[in-house]
Coordinates of C-alpha atoms in Angstrom, one line a residue:
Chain T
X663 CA 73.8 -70.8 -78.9
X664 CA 75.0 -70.2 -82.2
X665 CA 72.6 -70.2 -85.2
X666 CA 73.6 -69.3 -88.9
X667 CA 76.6 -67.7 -87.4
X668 CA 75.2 -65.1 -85.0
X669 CA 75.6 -66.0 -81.1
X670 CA 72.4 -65.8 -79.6
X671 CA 72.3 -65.7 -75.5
X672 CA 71.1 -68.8 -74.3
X673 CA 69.2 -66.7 -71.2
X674 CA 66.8 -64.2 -73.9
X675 CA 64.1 -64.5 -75.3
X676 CA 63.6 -65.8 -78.5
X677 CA 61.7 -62.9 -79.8
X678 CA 64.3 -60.5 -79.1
X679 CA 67.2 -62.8 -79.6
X680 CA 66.1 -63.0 -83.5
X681 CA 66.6 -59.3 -83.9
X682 CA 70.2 -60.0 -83.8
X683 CA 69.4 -60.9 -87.6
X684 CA 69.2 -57.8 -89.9
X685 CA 66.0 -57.2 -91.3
X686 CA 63.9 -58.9 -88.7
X687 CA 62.0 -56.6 -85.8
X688 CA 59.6 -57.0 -83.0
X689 CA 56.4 -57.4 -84.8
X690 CA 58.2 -60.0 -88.0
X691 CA 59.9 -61.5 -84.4
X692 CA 56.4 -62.1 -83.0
X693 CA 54.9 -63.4 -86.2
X694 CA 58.3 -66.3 -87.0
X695 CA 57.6 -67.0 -83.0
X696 CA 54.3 -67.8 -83.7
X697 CA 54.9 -69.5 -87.0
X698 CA 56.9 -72.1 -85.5
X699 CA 54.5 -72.5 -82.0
X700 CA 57.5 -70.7 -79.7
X701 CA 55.5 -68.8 -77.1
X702 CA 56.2 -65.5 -76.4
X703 CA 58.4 -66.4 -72.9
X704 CA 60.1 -69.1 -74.7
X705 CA 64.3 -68.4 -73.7
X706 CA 66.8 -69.4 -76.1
X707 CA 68.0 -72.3 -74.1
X708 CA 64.7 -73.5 -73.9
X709 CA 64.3 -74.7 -77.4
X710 CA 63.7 -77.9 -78.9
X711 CA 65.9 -79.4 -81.6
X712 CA 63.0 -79.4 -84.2
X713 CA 62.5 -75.5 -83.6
X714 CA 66.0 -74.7 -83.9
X715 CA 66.5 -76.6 -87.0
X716 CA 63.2 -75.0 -88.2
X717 CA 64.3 -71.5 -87.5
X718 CA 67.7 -72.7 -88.8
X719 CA 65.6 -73.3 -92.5
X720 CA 63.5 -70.3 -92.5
X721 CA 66.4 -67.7 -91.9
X722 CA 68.5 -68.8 -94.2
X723 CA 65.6 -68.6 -96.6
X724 CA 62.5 -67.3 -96.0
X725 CA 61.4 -67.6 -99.8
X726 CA 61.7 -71.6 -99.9
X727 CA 59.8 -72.6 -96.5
X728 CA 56.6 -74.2 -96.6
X729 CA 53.5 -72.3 -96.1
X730 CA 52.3 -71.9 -92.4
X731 CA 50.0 -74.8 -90.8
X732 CA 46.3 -74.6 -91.0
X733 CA 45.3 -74.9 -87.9
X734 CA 41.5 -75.6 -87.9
X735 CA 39.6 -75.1 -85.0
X736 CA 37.3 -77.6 -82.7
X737 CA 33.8 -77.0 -82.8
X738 CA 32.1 -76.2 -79.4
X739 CA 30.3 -79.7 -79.7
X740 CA 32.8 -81.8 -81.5
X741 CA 33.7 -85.3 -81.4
X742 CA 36.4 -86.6 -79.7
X743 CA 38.6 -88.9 -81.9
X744 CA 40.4 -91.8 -81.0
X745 CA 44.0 -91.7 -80.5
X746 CA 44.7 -94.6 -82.7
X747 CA 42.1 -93.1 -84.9
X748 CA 44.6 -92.3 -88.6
X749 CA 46.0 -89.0 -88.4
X750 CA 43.9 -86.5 -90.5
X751 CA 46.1 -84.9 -93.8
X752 CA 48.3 -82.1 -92.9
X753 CA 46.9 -78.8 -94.2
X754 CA 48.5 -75.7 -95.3
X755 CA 47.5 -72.2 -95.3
X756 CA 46.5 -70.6 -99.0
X757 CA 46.8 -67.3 -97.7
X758 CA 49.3 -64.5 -99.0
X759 CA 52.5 -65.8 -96.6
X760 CA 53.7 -62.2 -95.1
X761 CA 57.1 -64.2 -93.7
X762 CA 58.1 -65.4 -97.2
X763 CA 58.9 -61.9 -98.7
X764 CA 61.1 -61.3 -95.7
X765 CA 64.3 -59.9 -96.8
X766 CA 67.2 -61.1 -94.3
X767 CA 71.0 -60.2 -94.3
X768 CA 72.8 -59.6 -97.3
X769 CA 69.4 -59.7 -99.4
X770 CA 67.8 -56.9 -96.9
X771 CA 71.6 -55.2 -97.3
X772 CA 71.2 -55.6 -101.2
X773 CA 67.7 -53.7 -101.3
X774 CA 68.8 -51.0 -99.3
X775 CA 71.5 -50.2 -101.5
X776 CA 69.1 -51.0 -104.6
X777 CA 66.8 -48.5 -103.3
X778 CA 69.5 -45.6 -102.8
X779 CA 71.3 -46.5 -106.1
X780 CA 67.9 -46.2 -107.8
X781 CA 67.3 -42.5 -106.4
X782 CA 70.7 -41.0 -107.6
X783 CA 70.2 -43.0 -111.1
X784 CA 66.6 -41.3 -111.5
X785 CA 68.0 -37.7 -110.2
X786 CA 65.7 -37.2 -107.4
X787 CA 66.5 -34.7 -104.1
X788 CA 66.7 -38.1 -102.1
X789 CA 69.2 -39.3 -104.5
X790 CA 71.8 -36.0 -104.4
X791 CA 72.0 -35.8 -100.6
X792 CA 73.0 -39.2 -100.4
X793 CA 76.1 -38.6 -102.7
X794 CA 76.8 -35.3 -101.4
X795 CA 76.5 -37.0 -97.9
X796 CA 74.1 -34.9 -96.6
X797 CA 70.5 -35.7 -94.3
X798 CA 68.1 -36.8 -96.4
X799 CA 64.6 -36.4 -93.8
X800 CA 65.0 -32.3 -94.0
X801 CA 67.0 -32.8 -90.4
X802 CA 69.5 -29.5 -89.9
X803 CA 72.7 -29.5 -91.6
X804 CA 73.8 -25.4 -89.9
X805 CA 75.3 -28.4 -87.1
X806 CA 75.0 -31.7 -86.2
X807 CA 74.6 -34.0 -89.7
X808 CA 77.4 -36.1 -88.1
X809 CA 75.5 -39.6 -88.7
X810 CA 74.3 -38.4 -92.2
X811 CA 78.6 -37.4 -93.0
X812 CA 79.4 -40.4 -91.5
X813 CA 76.9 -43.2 -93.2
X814 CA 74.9 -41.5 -96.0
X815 CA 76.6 -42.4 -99.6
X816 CA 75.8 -44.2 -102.9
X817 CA 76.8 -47.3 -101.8
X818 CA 75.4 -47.2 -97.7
X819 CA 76.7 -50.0 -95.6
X820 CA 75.5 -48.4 -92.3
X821 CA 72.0 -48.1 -90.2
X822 CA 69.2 -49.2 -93.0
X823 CA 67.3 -45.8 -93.6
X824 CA 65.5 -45.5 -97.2
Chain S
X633 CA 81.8 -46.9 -23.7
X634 CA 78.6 -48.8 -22.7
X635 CA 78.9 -51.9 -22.0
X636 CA 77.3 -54.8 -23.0
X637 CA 74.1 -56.1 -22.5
X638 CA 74.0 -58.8 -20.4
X639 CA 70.6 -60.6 -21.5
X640 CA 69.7 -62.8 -18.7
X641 CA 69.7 -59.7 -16.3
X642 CA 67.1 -57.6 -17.8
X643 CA 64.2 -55.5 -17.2
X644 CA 62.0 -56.6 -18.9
X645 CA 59.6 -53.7 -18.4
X646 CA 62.4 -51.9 -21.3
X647 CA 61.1 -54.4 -23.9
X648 CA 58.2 -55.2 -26.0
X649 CA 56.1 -58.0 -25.3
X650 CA 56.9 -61.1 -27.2
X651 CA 53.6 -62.4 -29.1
X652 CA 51.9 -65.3 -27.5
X653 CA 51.5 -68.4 -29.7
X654 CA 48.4 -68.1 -31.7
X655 CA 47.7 -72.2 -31.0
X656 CA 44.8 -72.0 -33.9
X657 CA 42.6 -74.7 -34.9
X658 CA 43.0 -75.9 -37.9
X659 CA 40.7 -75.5 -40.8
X660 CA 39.0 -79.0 -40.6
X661 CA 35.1 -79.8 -40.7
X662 CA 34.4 -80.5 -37.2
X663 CA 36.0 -76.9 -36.7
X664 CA 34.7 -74.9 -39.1
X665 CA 30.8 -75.5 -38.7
X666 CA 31.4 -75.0 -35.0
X667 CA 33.5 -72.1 -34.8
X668 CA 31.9 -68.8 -34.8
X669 CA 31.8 -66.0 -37.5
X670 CA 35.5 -64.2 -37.2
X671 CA 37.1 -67.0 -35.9
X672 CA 40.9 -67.5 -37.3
X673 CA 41.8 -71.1 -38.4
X674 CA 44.9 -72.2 -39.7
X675 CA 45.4 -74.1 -43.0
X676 CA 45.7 -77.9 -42.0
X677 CA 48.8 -79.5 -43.4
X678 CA 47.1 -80.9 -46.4
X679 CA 45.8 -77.8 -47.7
X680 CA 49.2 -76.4 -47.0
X681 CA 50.8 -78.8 -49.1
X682 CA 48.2 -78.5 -52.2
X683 CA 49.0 -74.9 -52.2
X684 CA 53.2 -76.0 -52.5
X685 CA 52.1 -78.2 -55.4
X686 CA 50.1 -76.3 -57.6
X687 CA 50.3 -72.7 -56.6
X688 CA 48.8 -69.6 -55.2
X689 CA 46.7 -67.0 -56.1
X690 CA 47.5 -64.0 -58.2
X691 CA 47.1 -61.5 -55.8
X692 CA 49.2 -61.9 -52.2
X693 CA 47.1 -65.1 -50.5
X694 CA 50.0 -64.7 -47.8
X695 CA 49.7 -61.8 -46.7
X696 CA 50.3 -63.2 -42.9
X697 CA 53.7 -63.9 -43.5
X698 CA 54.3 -63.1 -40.1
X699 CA 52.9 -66.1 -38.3
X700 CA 53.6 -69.3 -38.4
X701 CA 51.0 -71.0 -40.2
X702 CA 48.9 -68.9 -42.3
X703 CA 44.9 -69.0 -41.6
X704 CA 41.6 -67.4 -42.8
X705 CA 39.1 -66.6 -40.9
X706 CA 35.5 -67.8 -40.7
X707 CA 32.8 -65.8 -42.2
X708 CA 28.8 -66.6 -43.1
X709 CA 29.7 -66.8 -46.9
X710 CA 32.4 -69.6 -45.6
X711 CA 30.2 -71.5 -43.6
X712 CA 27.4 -71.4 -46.7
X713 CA 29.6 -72.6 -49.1
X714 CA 31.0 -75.6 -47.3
X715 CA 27.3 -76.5 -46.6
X716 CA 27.0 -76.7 -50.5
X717 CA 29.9 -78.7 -50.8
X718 CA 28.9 -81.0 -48.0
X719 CA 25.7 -81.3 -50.3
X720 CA 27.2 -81.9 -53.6
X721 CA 29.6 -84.5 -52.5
X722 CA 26.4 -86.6 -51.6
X723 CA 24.8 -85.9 -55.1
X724 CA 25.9 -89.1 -57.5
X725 CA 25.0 -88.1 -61.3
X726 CA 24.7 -91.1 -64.0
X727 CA 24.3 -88.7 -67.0
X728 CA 26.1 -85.9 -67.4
X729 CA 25.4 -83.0 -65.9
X730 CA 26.6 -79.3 -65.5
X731 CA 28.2 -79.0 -62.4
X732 CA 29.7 -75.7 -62.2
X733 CA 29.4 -73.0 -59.3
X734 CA 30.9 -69.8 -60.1
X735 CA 32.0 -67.5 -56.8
X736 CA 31.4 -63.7 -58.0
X737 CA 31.9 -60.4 -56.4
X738 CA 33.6 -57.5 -56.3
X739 CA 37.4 -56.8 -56.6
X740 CA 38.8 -58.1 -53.0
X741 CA 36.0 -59.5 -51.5
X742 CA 37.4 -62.4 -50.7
X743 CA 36.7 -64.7 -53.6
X744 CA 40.5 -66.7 -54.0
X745 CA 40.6 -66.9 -50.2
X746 CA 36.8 -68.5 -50.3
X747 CA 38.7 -70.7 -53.0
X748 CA 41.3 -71.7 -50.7
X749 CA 39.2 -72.6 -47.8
X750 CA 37.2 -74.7 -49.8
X751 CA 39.8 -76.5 -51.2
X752 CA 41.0 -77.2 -47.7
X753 CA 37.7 -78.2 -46.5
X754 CA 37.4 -80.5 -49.5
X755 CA 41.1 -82.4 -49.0
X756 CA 40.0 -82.8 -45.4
X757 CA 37.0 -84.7 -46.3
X758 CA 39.0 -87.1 -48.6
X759 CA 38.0 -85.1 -52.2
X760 CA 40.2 -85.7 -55.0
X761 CA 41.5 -82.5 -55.7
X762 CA 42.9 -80.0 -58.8
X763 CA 43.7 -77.0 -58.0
X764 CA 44.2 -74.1 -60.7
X765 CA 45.3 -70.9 -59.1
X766 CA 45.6 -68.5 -61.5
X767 CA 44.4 -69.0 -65.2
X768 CA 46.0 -66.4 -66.7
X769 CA 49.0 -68.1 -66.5
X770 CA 47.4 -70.6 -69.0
X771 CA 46.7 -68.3 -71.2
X772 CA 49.4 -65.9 -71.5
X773 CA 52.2 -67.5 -73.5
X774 CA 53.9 -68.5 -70.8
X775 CA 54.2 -72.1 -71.6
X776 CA 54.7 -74.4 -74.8
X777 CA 52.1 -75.2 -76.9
X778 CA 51.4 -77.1 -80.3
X779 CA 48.6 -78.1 -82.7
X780 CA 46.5 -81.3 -82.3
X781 CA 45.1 -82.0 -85.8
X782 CA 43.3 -85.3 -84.1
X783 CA 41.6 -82.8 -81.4
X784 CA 41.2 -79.3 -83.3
X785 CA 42.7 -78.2 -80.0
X786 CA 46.1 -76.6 -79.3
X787 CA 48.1 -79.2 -76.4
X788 CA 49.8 -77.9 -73.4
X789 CA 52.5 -80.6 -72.7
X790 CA 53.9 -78.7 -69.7
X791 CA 50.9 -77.4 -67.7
X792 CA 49.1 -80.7 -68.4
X793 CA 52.3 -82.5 -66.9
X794 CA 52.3 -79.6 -63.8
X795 CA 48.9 -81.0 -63.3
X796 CA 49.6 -84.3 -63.6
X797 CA 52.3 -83.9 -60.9
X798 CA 50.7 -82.0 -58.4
X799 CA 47.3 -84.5 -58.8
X800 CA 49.7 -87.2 -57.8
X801 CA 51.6 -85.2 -54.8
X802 CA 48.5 -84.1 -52.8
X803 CA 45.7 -87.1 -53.5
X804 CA 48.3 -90.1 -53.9
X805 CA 46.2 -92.4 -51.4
X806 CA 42.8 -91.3 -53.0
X807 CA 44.2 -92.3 -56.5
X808 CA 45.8 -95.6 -55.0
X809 CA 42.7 -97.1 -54.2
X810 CA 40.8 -96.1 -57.6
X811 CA 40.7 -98.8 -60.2
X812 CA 40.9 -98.4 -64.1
X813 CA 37.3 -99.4 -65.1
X814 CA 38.4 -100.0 -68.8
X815 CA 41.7 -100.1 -71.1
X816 CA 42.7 -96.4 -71.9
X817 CA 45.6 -96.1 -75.0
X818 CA 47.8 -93.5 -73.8
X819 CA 50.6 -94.0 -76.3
X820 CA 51.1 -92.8 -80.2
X821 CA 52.3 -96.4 -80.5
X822 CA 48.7 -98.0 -79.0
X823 CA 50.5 -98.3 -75.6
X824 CA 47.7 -99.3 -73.4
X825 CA 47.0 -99.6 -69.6
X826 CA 44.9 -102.5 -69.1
X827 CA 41.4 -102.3 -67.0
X828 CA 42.0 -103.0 -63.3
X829 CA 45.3 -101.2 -62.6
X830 CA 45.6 -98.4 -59.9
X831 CA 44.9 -95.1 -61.4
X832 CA 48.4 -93.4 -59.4
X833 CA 49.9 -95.3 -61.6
X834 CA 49.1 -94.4 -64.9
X835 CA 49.9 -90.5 -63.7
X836 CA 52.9 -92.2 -62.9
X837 CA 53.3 -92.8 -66.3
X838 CA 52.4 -89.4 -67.3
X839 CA 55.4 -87.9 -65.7
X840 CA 58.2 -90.1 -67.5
X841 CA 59.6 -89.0 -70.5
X842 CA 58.3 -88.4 -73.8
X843 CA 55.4 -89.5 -72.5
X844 CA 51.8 -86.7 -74.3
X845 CA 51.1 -85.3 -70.8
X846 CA 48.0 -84.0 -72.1
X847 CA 46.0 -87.5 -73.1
X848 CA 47.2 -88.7 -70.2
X849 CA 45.6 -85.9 -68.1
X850 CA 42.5 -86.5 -70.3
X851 CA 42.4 -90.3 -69.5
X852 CA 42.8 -89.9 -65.9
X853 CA 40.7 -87.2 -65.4
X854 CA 38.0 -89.0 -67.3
X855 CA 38.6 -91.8 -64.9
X856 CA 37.7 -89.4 -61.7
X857 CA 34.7 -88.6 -63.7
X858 CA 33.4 -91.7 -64.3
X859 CA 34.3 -93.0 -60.5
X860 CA 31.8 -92.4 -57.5
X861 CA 34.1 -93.5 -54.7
X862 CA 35.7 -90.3 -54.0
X863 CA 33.9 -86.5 -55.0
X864 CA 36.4 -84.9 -57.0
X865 CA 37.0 -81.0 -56.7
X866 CA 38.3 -79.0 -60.0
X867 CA 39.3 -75.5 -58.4
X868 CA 40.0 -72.4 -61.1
X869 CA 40.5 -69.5 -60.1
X870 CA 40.5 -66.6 -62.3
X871 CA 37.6 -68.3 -64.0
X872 CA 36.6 -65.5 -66.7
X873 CA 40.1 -66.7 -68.3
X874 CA 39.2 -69.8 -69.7
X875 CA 36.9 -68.0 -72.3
X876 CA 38.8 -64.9 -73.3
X877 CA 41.4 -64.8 -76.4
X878 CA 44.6 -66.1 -75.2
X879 CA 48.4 -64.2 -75.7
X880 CA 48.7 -67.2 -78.0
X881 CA 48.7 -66.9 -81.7
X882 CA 48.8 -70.1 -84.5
X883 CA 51.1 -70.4 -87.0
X884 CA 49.2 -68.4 -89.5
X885 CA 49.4 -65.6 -86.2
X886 CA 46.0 -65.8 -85.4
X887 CA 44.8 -65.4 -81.9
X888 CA 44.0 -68.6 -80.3
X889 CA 40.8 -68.5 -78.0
X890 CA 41.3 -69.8 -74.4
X891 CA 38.6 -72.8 -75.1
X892 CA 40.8 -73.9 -78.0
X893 CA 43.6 -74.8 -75.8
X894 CA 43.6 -78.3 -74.1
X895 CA 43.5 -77.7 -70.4
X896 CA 40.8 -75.0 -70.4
X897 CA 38.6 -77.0 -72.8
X898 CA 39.0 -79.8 -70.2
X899 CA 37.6 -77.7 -67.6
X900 CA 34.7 -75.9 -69.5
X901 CA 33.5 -79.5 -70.8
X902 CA 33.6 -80.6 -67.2
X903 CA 31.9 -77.4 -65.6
X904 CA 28.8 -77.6 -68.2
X905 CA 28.2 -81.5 -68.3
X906 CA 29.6 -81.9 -71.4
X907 CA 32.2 -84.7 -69.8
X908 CA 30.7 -86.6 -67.2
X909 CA 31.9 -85.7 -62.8
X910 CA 29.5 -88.2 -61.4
X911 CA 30.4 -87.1 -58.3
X912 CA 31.6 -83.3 -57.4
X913 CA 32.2 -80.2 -58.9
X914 CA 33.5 -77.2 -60.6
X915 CA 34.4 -74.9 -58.8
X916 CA 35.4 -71.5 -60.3
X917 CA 36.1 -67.8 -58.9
X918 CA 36.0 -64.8 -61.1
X919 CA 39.4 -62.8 -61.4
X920 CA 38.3 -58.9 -61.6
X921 CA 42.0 -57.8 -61.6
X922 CA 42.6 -58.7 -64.9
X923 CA 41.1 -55.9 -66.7
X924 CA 42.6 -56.7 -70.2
X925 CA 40.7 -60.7 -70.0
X926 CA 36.9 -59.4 -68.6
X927 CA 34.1 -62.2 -68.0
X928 CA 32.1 -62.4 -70.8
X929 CA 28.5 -61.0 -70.5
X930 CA 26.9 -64.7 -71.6
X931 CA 29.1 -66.1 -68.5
X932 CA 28.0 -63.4 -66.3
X933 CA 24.0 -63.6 -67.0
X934 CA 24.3 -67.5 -66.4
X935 CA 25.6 -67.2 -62.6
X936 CA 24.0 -63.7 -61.7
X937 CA 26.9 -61.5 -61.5
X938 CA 26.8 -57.8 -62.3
X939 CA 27.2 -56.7 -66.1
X940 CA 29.1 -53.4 -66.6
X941 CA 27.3 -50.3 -67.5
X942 CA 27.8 -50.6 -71.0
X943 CA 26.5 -54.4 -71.4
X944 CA 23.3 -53.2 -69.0
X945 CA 22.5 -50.4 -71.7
X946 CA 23.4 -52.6 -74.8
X947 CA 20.8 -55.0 -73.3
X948 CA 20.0 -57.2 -76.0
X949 CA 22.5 -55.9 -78.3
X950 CA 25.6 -56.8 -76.2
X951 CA 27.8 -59.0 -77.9
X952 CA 27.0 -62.7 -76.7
X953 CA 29.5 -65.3 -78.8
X954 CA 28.2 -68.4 -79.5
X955 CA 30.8 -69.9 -77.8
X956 CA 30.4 -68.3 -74.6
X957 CA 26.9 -69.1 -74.7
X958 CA 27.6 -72.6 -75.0
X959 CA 30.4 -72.8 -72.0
X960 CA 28.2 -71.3 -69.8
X961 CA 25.0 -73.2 -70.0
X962 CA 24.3 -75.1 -67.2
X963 CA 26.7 -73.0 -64.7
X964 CA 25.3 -71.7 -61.1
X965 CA 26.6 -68.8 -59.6
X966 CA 27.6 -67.7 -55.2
X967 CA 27.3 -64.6 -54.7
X968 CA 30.2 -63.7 -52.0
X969 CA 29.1 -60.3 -50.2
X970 CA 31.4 -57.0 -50.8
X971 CA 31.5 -56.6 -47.3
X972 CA 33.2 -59.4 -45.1
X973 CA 30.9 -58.9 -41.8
X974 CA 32.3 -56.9 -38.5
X975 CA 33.0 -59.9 -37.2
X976 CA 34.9 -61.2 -39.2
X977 CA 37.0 -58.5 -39.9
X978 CA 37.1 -58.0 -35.8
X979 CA 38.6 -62.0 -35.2
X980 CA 40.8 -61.1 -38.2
X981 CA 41.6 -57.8 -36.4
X982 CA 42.5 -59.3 -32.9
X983 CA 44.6 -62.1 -34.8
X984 CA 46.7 -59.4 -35.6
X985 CA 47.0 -57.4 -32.6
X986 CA 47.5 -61.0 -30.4
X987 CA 50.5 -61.5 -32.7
X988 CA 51.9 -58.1 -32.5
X989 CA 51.4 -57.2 -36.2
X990 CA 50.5 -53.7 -36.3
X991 CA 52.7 -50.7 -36.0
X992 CA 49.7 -48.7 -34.2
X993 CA 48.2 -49.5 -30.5
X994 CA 45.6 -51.5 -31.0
X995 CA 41.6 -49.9 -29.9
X996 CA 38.2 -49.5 -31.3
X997 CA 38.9 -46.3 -32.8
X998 CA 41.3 -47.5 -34.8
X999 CA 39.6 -50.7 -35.9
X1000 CA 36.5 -49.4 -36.7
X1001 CA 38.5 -46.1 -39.0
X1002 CA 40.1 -49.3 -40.9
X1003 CA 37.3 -50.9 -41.2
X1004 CA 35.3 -48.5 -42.3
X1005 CA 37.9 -46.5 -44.8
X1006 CA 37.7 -49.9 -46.6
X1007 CA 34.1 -50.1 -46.3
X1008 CA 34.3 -53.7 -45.5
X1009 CA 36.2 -54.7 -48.6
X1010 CA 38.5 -57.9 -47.6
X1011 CA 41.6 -56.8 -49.2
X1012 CA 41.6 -53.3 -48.4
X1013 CA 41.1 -54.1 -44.6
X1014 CA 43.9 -55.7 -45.2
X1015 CA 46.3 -53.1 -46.9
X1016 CA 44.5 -50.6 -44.2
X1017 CA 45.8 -52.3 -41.2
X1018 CA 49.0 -53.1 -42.5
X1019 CA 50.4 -50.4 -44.3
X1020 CA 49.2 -47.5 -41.8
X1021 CA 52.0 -45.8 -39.7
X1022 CA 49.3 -43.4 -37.8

């Protein structure tokens, strides 16, 4: 199935399907599962229209989706309600919404580079060794370094480290 | 070069005996209260196809894969607890009442098989049965789930509809005969099925499509609640599930408790008396093999069973949620013993040796090592005898 452009395998799960999407892990996989009510052995194939048009919405911004539901919960002794009884008001959470400061794609690309760019522009050690392309975590630079030669500059379009 | 074996010329003293046919009675009540302890009976067909439609047991139920029809054998806590449900069946409530009993015990006593050969007994003596094998499974994700603002509960669509299904595949004559005592809206749209209609068929309607599996399950089992023609048997095993925090989370990703999702609450509301079973019972087995999803201790001081060390010492200190407190009011508890009984475990013993199970010749010695290695526990007798190459 394709959503937003990336090909996700009909046969995994959705939790690790959205990982295909930069800037999106296991636990922020778990919580955008759970924010649209996709159980945790829910398969790609086995979504419903609503949910992929839902997860459709929220990846392509995470900023601009509704808060999360308020799901209130039945007390031990309550009162059954009627089906044709109105339905109650839908209610939203007022909580601090984690998934809305999500940072996806070329945004989570953009800070990335922000972040570096801001190191070399305020002279820090962090900031050299990424223009001299050298490890920035203290790693050994006597050998190996490859990765750092290969990916670490100014402008870093590889693996998201600092 | 040797040549070929001709078959129908052999001697037959260079082969192993074949196994005689077992021919086992089956597991039906003018069997079981006359057989004697250690006796094997087979699963009657009925039981054999409840267990096809809603499941087995967590652990391996069929472990006697290598005879034709798989049986249990008879012990004194079998024999007690078909006496009770002989009992109960009798009892016609016209309030609501708790009606849970709660099998407890050690891990591998026997509890799930107790389970089963109730639930045969039951289906033999025209119950109306549900079967849940193995509640974890409702509460571990593993199925869709959404919010009910009418209800405060979180629905199950697909486990309700499971249920739905396998209600109609094992008690479909049962159902036939029961008539809809009042009009019961099924539909968002006010579809209703009108008073006087056969109850089979409005879980007919519950498996069609688009069709909210879960207030049909609710009508229909508040039907078999409110009806005293047939005793109606709600089987969970795994029972300490339905009050533990579920896998599931809500949008706002907290956890959702198991008693906040539709098909446990159904169960819990039936087991205390909160909805009325005018006639029959709840009938529940602890699941001690699920260490991350532990019996509460309110649940566990209600039908007698053993707190752990630390809830012993806490006392009155141990943490008792309100909840729990309330879902357990009411409930009674069976003790099953630890140890299944010599024999028992000496008919489930010569079962195997008349159907040339084991890989060791078969004497006293040996049964009474096995038996005693495993210091009578069910399920280790078991592993004992079959994984031993002495």
């Amino acid at each position: 199935m394709y959503l937003l452009g990336v090909n996700l395998a009909d046969n995994r799960l959705v939790r690790r399907a959205l990982r295909s999407f930069y800037g999106i892990n296991f636990a922020v996989g778990r919580r955008i599962c759970a924010r649209f009510q996709i159980h945790e052995t829910c398969r790609v194939h086995e979504l419903t229209d609503s949910q992929i048009a839902a997860l459709g919405a929220f990846l392509s911004s995470p900023a601009t989706v509704a808060p999360p539901l308020r799901c209130r919960r039945a007390a031990v002794d309550e009162q059954r309600v009627p089906l044709t009884a109105p339905a109650p008001p839908t209610e939203r959470s007022k909580l601090k919404d984690v998934l809305a400061e999500l940072k996806l794609e070329t945004e989570g690309r953009r800070v990335v580079r922000e972040n570096i760019a801001h190191h070399r522009e305020i002279g820090t050690y962090r900031g050299r060794r990424h223009a001299m392309q050298y490890p920035v975590r203290g790693q050994r630079t006597r050998t190996n370094a490859k990765t750092a030669k290969k990916l670490n500059r100014i402008d870093r379009r590889g693996f998201a480290t600092w | 070069m040797p040549s070929p074996i001709d078959y129908r010329n052999v001697n037959e003293n260079h082969f192993d005996a074949k196994p005689k046919p077992l021919d086992l009675l089956d597991f039906e009540p003018q069997n079981v209260f006359t057989a004697q302890i250690g006796e094997p009976l087979a699963y009657a067909e009925r039981a054999r196809k409840a267990f096809n439609a809603f499941g087995l047991p967590s652990s391996n139920k069929w472990s006697h894969k290598v005879f034709a029809s798989p049986f249990s054998v008879v012990r004194d806590a079998t024999v007690q607890l078909l006496t009770e449900l002989n009992v109960r069946s009798e009892q016609v409530r016209s309030e609501p009442e708790p009606t849970g009993l709660i099998l407890h015990g050690t891990s591998g006593c026997g509890k799930s098989t107790l389970l089963m050969q109730a639930l045969g007994h039951c289906l033999e003596n025209g119950w109306i049965v549900l079967y849940i094998p193995r509640s974890i499974d409702v509460i571990n994700s593993s199925s869709p789930y959404h919010y009910e603002a009418r209800t405060k509960l979180f629905n199950q669509p697909v486990i309700s509809r499971a249920l739905i299904q396998g209600l109609l595949e094992v008690n479909r004559e049962a159902l036939e005969k029961i008539k809809v005592d009042q009009d019961i809206v099924y539909g968002h749209q006010g579809q209703t099925f009108k008073a006087g209609g056969e109850l089979s068929r409005l879980v007919v309607i519950g498996l069609e499509d688009d069709m909210d599996t879960v207030v049909i399950l609710d009508a229909v089992m508040d039907q078999l609640g409110r009806q005293t023609e047939f005793p109606v048997l709600i089987a969970v095993d795994d029972y300490q599930c339905l009050y533990v925090e579920s896998v599931y989370r809500d949008p706002q990703f907290f956890p959702i408790r198991a008693y906040h999702l539709s098909v446990p609450r159904m169960v819990l509301e039936f087991a205390i008396g909160q909805r009325q079973l005018s006639r029959g019972l709840v009938l529940g087995a602890l699941g001690p093999l699920h260490t991350n999803h532990i019996a509460p201790v309110p649940l566990r001081e209600a039908i007698g069973a053993e707190l752990s060390w630390k809830d012993a010492a806490a006392g009155p200190y141990a943490e008792r949620h309100k909840a729990h407190v309330h879902f357990s009011q009411g409930l009674k508890g069976f003790p099953v013993p630890a140890q299944v009984g010599v024999e028992a475990a000496l008919g489930w013993y010569k079962t195997y040796v008349d159907g040339l199970v084991l890989h060791t010749r078969a004497s006293d010695d040996f049964f009474l090592a096995k038996y005693t290695e495993a210091s009578g526990n069910a399920r280790e007798f078991n592993r004992a005898l079959l994984d031993t190459m002495q």
